[in-house]
Coordinates of C-alpha atoms in Angstrom, one line a residue:
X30 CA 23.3 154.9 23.8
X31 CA 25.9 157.4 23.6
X32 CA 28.5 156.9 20.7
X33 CA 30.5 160.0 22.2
X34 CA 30.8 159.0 25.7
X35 CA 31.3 155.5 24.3
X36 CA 34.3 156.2 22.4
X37 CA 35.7 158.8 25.0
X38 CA 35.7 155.8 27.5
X39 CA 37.6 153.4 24.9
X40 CA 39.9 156.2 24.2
X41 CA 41.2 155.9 27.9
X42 CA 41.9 152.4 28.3
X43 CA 45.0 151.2 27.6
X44 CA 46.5 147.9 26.9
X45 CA 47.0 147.1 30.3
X46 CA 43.4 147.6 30.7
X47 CA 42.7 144.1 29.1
X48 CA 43.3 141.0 30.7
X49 CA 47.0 139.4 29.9
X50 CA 45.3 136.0 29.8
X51 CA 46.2 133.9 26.9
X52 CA 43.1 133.5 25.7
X53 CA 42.4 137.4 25.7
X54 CA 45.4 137.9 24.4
X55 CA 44.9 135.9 21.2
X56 CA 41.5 137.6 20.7
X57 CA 42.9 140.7 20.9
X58 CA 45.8 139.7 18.2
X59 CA 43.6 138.2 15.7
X60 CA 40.2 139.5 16.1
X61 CA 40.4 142.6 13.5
X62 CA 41.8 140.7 11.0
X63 CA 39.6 137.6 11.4
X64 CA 36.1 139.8 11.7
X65 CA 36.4 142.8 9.8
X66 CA 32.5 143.6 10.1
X67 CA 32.2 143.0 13.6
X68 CA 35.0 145.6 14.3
X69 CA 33.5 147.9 11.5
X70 CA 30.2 147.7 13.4
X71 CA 31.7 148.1 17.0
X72 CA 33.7 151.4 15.9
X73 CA 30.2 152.6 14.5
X74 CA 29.1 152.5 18.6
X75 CA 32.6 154.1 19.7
X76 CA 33.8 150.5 20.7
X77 CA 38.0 149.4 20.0
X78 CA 37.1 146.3 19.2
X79 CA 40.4 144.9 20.8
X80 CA 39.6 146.2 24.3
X81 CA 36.7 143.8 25.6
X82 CA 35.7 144.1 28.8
X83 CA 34.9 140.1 28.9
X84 CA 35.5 137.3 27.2
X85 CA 34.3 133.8 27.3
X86 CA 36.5 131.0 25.9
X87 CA 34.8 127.6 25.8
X88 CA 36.7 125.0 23.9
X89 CA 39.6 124.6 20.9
X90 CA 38.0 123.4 18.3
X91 CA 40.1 122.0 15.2
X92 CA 42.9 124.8 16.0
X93 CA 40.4 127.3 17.0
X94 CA 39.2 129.0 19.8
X95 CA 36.0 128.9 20.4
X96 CA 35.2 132.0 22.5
X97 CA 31.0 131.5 23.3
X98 CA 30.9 135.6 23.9
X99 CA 32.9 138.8 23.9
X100 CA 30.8 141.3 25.8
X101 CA 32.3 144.9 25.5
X102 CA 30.4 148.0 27.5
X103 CA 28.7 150.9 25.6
X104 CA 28.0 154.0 27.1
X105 CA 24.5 155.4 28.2
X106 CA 21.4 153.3 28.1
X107 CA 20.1 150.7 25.6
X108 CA 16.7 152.5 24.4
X109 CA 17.6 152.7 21.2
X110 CA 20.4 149.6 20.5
X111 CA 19.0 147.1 18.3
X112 CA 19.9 143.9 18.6
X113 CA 21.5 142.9 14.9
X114 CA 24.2 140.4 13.5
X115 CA 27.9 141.5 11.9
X116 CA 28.5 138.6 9.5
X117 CA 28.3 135.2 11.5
X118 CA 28.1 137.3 14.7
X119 CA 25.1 138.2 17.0
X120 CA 25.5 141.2 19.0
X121 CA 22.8 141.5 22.0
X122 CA 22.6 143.6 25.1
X123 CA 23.2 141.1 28.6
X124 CA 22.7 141.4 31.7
X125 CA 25.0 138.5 32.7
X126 CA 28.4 140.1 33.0
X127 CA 31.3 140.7 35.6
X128 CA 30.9 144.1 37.3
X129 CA 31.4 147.1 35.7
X130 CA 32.1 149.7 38.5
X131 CA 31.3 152.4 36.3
X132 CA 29.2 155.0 38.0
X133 CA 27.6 156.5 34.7
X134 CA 24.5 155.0 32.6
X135 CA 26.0 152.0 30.4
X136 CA 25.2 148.8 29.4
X137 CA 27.1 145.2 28.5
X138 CA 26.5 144.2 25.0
X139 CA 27.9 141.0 23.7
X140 CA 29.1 139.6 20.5
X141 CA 28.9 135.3 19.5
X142 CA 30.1 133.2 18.7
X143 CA 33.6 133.8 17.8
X144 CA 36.1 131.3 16.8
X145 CA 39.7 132.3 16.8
X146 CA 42.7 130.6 15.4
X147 CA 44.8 129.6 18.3
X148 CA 48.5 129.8 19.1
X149 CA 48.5 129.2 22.8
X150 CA 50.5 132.3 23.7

């Protein structure tokens, strides 16, 4: 894992780099607030936590969003990630993710479950 290169590649992506969905849109308004320690722990890798690279909505749930993963993509190889929780979030390493096209070593790492107050724009 490289923290340097990791935050280096978040540092160039802009917000038109993240999908203009709704639902993407919504996580990316409300997750900072809504999981300080997940975005603490993500800026610890070099990762803006409102720049995933995929996310997963499944179902509204009693005015929330139920996104079933946000993967985001770290930088280098995953020898030495650990797999670990941030509050009521797991974050793991997956293999099941769109493509990259990113020539360097990375990896996909994903965070769940997240649930998301929803306003539907």
């Amino acid at each position: 894992m490289n923290i340097q290169k990791t935050r280096q590649y978040y540092d160039r992506l802009t917000d038109a780099d993240v999908c203009d969905c709704a639902y993407c849109q919504n996580y990316v308004r409300k997750i900072r607030k809504t999981y300080p320690e997940l975005a603490a722990y993500l800026d610890q890798l070099g990762i803006d936590i409102e720049k995933p690279f995929e996310t997963i909505p499944i179902d509204l749930l009693n005015g929330k969003m139920l996104y079933s993963s946000v993967q985001y993509v770290v930088m280098g190889t995953p020898d030495d990630f650990e797999e670990t929780s941030a509050g009521s979030v797991s974050i793991t390493v997956t293999d099941s993710h769109p493509m990259t096209d990113i020539k360097e070593a990375h990896f996909v790492i994903e965070a769940s479950p997240v649930f998301l107050d929803w306003t539907g724009n």
